[in-house]
Short mmCIF file of C-alpha atoms in Angstrom, two decimals:
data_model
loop_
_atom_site.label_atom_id
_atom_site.label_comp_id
_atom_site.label_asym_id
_atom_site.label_seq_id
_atom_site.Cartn_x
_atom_site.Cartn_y
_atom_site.Cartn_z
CA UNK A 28 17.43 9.58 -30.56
CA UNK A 29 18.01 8.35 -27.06
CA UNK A 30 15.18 9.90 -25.85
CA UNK A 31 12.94 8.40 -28.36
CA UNK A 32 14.39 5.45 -27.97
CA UNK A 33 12.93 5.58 -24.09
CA UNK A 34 9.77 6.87 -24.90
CA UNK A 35 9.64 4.22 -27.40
CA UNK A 36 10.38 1.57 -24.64
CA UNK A 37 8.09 3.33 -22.14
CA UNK A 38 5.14 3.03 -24.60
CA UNK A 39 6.18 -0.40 -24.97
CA UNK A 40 6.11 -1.46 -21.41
CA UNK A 41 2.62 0.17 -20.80
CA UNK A 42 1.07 -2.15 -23.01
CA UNK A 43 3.11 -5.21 -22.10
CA UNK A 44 0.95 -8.09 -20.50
CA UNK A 45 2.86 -10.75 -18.63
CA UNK A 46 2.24 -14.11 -18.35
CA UNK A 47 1.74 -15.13 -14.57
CA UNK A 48 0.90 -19.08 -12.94
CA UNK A 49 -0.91 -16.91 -10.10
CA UNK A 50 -3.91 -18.81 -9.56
CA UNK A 51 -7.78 -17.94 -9.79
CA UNK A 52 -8.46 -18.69 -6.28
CA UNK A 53 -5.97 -16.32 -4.73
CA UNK A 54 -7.95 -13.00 -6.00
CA UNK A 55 -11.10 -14.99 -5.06
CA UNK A 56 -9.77 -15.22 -1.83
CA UNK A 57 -8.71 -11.96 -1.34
CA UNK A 58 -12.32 -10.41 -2.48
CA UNK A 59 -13.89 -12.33 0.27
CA UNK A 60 -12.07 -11.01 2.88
CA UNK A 61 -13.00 -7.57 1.95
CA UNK A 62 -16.59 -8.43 1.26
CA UNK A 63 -17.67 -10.53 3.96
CA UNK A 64 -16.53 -7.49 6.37
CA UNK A 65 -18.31 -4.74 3.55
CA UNK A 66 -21.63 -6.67 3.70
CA UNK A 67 -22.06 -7.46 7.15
CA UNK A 68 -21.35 -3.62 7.71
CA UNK A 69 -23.88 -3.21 4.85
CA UNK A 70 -26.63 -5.59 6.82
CA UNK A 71 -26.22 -3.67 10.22
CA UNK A 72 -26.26 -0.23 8.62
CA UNK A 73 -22.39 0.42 9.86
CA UNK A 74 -20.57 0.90 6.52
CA UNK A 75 -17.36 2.75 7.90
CA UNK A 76 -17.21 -0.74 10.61
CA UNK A 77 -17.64 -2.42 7.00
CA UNK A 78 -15.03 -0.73 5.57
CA UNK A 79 -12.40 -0.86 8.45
CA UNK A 80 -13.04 -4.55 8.84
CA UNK A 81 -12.32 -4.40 5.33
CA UNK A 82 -8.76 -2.91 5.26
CA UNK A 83 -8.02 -5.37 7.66
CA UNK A 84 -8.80 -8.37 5.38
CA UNK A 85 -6.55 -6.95 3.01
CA UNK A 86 -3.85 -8.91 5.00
CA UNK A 87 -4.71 -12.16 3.27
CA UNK A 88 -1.95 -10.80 0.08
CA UNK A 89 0.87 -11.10 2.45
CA UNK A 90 -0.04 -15.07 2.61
CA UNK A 91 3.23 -16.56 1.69
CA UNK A 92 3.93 -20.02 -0.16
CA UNK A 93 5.16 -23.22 2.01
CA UNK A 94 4.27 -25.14 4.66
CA UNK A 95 1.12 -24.13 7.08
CA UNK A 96 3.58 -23.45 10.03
CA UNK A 97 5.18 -20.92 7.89
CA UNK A 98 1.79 -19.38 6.12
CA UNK A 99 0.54 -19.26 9.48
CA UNK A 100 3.32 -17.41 11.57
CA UNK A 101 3.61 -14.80 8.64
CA UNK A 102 0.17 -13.66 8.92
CA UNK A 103 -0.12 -13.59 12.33
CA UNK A 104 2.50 -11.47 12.09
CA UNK A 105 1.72 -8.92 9.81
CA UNK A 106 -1.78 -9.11 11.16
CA UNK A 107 -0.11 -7.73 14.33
CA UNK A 108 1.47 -5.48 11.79
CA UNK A 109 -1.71 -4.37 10.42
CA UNK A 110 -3.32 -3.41 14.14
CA UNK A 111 0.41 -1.45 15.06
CA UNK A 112 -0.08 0.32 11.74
CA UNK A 113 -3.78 1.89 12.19
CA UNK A 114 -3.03 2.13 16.46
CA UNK A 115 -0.02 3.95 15.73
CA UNK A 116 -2.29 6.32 13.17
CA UNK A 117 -5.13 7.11 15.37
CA UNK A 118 -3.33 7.58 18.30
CA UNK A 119 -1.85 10.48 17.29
CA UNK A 120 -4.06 12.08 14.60
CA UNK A 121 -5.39 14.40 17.66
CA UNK A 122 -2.28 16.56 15.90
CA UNK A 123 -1.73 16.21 12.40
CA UNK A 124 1.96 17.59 12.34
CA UNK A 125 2.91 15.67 14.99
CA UNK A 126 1.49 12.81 12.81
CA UNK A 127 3.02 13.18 9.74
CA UNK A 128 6.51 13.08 12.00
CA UNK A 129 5.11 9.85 13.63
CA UNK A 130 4.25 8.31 10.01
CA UNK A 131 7.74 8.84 8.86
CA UNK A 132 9.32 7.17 11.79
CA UNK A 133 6.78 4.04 11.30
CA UNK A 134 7.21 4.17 7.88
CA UNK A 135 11.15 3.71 8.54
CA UNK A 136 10.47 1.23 10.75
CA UNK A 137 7.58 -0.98 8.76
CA UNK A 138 10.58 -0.32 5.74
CA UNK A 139 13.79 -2.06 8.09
CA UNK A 140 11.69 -4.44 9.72
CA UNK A 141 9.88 -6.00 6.16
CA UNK A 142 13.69 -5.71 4.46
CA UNK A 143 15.26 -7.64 7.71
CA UNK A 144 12.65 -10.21 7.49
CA UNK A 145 12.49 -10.35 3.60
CA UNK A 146 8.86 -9.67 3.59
CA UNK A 147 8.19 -10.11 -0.44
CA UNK A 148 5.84 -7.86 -2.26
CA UNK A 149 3.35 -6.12 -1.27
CA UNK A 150 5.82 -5.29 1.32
CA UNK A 151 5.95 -2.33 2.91
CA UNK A 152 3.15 -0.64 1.25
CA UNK A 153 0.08 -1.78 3.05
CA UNK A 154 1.06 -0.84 6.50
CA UNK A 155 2.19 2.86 5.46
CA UNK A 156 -0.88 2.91 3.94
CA UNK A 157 -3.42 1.78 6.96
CA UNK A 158 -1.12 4.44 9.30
CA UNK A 159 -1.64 7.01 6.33
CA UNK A 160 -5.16 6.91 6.54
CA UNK A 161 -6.08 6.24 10.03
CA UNK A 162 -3.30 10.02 10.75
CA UNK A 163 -5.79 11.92 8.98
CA UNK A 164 -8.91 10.07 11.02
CA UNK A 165 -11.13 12.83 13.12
CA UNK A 166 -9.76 12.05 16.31
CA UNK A 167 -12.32 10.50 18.81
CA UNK A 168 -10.36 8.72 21.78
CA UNK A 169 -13.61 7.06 23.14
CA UNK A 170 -13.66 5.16 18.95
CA UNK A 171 -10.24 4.47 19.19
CA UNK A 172 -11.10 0.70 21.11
CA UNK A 173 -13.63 -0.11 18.82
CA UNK A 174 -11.64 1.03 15.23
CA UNK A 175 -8.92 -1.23 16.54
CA UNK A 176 -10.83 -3.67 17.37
CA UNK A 177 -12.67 -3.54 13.96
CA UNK A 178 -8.88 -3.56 12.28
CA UNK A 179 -8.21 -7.16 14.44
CA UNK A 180 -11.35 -8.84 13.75
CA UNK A 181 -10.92 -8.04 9.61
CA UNK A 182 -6.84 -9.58 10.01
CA UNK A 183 -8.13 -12.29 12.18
CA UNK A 184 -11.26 -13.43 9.24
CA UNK A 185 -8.50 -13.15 6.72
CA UNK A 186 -6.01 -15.56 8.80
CA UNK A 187 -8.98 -18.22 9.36
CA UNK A 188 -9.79 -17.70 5.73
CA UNK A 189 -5.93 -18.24 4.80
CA UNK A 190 -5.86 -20.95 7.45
CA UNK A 191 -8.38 -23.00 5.99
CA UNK A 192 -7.03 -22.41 2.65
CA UNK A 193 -3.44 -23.71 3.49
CA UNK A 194 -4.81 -26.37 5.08
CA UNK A 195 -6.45 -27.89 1.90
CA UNK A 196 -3.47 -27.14 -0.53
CA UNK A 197 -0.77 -28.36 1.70
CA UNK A 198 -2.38 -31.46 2.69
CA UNK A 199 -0.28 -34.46 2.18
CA UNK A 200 2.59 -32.42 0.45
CA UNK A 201 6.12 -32.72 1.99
CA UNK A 202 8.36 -29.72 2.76
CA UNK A 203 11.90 -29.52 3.85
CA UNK A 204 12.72 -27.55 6.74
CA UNK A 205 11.96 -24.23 6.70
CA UNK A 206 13.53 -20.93 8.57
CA UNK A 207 13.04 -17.54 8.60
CA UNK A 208 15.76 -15.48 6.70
CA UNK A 209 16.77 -12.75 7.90
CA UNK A 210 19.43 -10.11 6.62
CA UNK A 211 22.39 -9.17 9.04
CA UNK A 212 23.55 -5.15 9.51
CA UNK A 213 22.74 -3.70 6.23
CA UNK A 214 23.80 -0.11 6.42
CA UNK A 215 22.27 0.51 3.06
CA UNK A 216 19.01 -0.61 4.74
CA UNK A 217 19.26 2.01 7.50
CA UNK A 218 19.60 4.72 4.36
CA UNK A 219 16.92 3.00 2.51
CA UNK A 220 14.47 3.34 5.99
CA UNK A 221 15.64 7.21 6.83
CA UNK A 222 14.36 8.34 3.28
CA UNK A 223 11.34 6.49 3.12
CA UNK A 224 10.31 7.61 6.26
CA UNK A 225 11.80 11.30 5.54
CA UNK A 226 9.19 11.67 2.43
CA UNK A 227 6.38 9.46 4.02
CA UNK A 228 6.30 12.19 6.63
CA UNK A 229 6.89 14.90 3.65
CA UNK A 230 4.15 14.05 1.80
CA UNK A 231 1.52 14.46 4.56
CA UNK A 232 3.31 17.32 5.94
CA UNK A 233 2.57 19.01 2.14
CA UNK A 234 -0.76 17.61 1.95
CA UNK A 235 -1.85 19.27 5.32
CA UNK A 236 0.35 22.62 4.69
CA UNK A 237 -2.02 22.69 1.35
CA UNK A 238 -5.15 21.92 3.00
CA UNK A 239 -5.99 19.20 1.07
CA UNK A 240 -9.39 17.53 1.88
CA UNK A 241 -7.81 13.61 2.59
CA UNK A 242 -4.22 14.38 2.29
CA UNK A 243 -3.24 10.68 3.14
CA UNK A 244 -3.28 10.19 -0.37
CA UNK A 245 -0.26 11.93 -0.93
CA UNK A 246 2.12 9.30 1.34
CA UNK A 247 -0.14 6.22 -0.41
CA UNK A 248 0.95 7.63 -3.86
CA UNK A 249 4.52 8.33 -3.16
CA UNK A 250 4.72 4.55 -1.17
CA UNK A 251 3.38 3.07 -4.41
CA UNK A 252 5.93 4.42 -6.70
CA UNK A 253 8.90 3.97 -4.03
CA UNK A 254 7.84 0.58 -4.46
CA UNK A 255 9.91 0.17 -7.80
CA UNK A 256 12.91 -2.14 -6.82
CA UNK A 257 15.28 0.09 -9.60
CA UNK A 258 15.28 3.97 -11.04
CA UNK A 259 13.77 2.37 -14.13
CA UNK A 260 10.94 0.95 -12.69
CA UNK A 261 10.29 3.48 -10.29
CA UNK A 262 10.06 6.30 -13.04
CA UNK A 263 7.87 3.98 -15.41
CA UNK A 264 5.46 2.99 -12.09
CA UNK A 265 5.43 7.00 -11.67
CA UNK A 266 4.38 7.66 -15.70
CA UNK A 267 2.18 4.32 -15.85
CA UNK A 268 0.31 5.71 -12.26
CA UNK A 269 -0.83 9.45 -13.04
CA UNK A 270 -1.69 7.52 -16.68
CA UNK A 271 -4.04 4.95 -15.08
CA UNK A 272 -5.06 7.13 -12.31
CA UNK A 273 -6.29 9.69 -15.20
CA UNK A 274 -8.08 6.63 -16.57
CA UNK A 275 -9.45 5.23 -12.98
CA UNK A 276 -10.73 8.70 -12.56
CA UNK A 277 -12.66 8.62 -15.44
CA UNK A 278 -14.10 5.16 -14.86
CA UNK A 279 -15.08 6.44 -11.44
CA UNK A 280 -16.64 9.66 -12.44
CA UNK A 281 -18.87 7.37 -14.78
CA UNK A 282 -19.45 5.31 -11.67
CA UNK A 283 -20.66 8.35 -9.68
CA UNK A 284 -22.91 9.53 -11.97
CA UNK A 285 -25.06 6.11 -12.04
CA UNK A 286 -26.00 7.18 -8.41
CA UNK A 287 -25.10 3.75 -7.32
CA UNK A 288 -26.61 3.14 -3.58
CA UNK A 289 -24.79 1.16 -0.35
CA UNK A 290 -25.50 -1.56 -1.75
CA UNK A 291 -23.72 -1.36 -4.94
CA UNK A 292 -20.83 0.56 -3.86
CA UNK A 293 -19.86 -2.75 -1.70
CA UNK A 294 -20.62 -4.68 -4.44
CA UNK A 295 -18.23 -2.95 -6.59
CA UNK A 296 -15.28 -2.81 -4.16
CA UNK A 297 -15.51 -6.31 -4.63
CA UNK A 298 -15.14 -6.93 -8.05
CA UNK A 299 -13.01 -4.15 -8.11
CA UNK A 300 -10.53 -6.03 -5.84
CA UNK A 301 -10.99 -9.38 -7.18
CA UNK A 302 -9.35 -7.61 -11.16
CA UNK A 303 -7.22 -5.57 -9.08
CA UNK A 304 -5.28 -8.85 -7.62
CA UNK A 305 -5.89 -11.00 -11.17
CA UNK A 306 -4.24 -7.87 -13.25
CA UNK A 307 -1.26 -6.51 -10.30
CA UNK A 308 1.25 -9.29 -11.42
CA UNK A 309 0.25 -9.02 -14.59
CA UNK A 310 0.19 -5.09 -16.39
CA UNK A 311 0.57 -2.43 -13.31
CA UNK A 312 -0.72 0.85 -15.58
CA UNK A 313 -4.00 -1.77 -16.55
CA UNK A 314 -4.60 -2.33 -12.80
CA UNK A 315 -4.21 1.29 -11.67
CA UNK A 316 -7.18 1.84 -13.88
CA UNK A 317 -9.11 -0.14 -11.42
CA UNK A 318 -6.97 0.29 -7.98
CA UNK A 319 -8.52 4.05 -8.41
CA UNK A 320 -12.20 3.68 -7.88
CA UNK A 321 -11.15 0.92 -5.26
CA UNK A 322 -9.79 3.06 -3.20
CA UNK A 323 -11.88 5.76 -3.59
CA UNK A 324 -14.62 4.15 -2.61
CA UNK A 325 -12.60 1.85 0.60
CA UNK A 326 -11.26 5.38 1.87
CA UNK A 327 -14.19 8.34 1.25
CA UNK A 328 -17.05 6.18 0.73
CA UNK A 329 -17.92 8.70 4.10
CA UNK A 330 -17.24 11.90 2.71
CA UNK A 331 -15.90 12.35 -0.43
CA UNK A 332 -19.01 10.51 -2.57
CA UNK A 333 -21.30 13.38 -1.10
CA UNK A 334 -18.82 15.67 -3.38
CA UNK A 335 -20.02 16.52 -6.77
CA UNK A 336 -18.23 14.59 -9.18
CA UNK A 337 -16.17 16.87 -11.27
CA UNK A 338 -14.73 17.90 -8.29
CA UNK A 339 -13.93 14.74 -6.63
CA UNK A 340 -11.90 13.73 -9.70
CA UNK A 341 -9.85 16.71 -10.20
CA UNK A 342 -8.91 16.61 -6.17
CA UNK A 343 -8.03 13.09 -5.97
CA UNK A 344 -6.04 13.64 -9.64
CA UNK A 345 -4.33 16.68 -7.93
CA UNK A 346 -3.64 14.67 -4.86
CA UNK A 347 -1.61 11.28 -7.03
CA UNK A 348 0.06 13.47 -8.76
CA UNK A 349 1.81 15.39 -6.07
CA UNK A 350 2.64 12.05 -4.38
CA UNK A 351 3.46 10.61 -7.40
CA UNK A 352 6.34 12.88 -7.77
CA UNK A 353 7.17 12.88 -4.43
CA UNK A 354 7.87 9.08 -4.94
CA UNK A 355 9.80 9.91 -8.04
CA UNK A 356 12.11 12.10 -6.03
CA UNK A 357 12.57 9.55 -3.66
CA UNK A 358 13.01 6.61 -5.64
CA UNK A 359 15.84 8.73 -7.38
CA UNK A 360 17.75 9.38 -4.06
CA UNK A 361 16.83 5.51 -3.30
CA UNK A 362 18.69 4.25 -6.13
CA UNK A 363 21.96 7.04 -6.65
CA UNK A 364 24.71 4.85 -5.83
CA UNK A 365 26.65 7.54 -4.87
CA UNK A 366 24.67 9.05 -2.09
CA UNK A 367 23.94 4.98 -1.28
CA UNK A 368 27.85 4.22 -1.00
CA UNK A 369 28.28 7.82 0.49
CA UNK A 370 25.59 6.89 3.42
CA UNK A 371 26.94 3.33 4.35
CA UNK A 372 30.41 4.64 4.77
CA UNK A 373 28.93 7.29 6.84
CA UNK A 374 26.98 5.17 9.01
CA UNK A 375 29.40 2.65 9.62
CA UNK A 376 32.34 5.46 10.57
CA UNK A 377 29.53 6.43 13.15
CA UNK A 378 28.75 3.27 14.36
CA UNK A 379 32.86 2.43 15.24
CA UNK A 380 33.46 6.07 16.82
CA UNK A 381 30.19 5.27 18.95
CA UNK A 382 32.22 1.70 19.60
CA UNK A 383 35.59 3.50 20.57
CA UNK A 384 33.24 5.85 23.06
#
């Protein structure tokens, strides 16, 4: 009966739609700081300078609410965030096992740093997601100026973008003094960090043992479900993705088979991103119908759409759900208060003999 019950509740959830006050213009937004970098690629014949450009717009969701001072200073820094991430990646993809260890580190890293500075959602997720990508890059060191630079110029039209945005909504409105909050030693952060980063570099370490054509999407999936802020959630975000993922697949298979050209492939990354942003805060299985040809398209629109269909689909199926569970794994070691109370008595006995020393 219990497990009924759950199933019941499950079934329940994946068709739940919330209500949200998120407004129109903030998906509008968002869409045109991936398309003004996809088009311009598009007009100069450059599509993967498109698409990089692209990525980099995608820092426009970390624009916060408040006062410009405080909009401002938070994308400027994750924009700086956003560069580290993809620098980091294609620095070191010249050896892919020594990149999947350097993912996991960042990945700890991007996890403490966005936790001490109570970086709200999307959170971490973005960043492992740019370093993902750009550790399975073919490594070319005389590209590696001009990718970065490509990265910077997409954060810096999403910061004008948000810029002049903030600018026309906070004018005239008052704020009280604002500060950056920050969280003190949190030892349960430090175990939070060392097993997000121990199956960020997992994942890619599998993905490359198994020879997988674009095995960064085994970290993105198992980042995604980590992202679950309880056990609950994280097993639901793990049913409701390989549900909508089978679903995305299938709406990108149909997409495939129209043939679509350049043209239209930018074209739908932008309408695809401007549902994907109105639906996110709103049903989660619903928007991973749509999150799947997105990203499809943002990360193999190289490679991948030159594979035939049927095969693309059942790869990139194969590849989600492998992360997917990774993530499930994760979240469960995440969220065992046990091993959580276990590792912050641990680390702080460390951290006093290391005082005594």
């Amino acid at each position: 009966m219990r497990i009924l019950r759950q199933l019941q509740l499950e079934f329940s959830a994946l068709f739940c739609y919330r209500k949200s006050e998120r407004a129109w213009h903030i998906p509008f937004l968002a869409s045109l700081c991936v398309g003004i970098p996809l088009f311009i690629g598009y007009y100069l014949n450059k599509p993967e300078y498109g698409i990089t450009s692209c990525v980099g717009g995608l820092v426009f969701l970390y624009l916060p609410g408040g006062s410009l001072a405080r909009r401002m200073v938070t994308m400027l820094a994750c924009s700086f965030g956003f560069v580290f991430a993809y620098t980091i990646g294609v620095l070191f993809s010249f050896q892919p096992y020594l990149s999947s260890v350097v993912l996991g580190l960042f990945a700890a890293f991007v996890h403490w740093v966005s936790r001490f500075f109570q970086l709200k959602p999307p959170g971490n997720f973005f960043f492992i997601m740019i370093a993902s990508i750009a550790s399975c890059m073919p490594f070319a060191p005389e590209e590696i100026p001009a990718k970065v630079g490509l990265m910077a110029m997409g954060t810096l039209l999403a910061t004008v973008i948000a810029f002049v945005y903030s600018m026309l909504i906070t004018k005239g409105v008052a704020f009280s003094s604002e500060f950056v909050v920050v969280v003190q030693r949190n030892y349960v952060t430090i175990f939070e960090a060392v097993v997000i980063g121990f199956f960020m570099s997992l994942s890619l370490l599998i993905g490359l043992l198994l020879k997988l054509d674009n095995p960064y999407w085994l970290p993105i999936s198992c980042a995604a479900v980590i992202q679950g802020v309880t056990l609950q959630q994280v097993w639901r975000r793990t049913f409701q993705r390989i549900l909508g993922t089978f679903a995305g697949l299938v709406l990108t298979w149909f997409l495939l088979q129209l043939e679509l050209n350049l043209f239209w492939i930018c074209f739908s990354i932008v309408v695809f991103q401007f549902i994907v942003e109105t639906l996110i805060v709103r049903q989660y299985a619903l928007t991973i119908v749509f999150i799947t040809p997105l990203t499809i398209f943002l990360a193999d629109v190289g490679n991948s759409l030159r594979m035939e269909p049927g095969e693309l689909i059942a790869t990139r199926f194969l590849d989600i759900i492998i992360g997917s569970v990774i993530g499930a794994v994760a979240g469960w070691l995440l969220h065992h208060q046990y091993l959580r109370n276990q590792s912050e008595r641990q680390i702080r006995k460390t951290r006093i003999a290391l005082y005594r020393k």
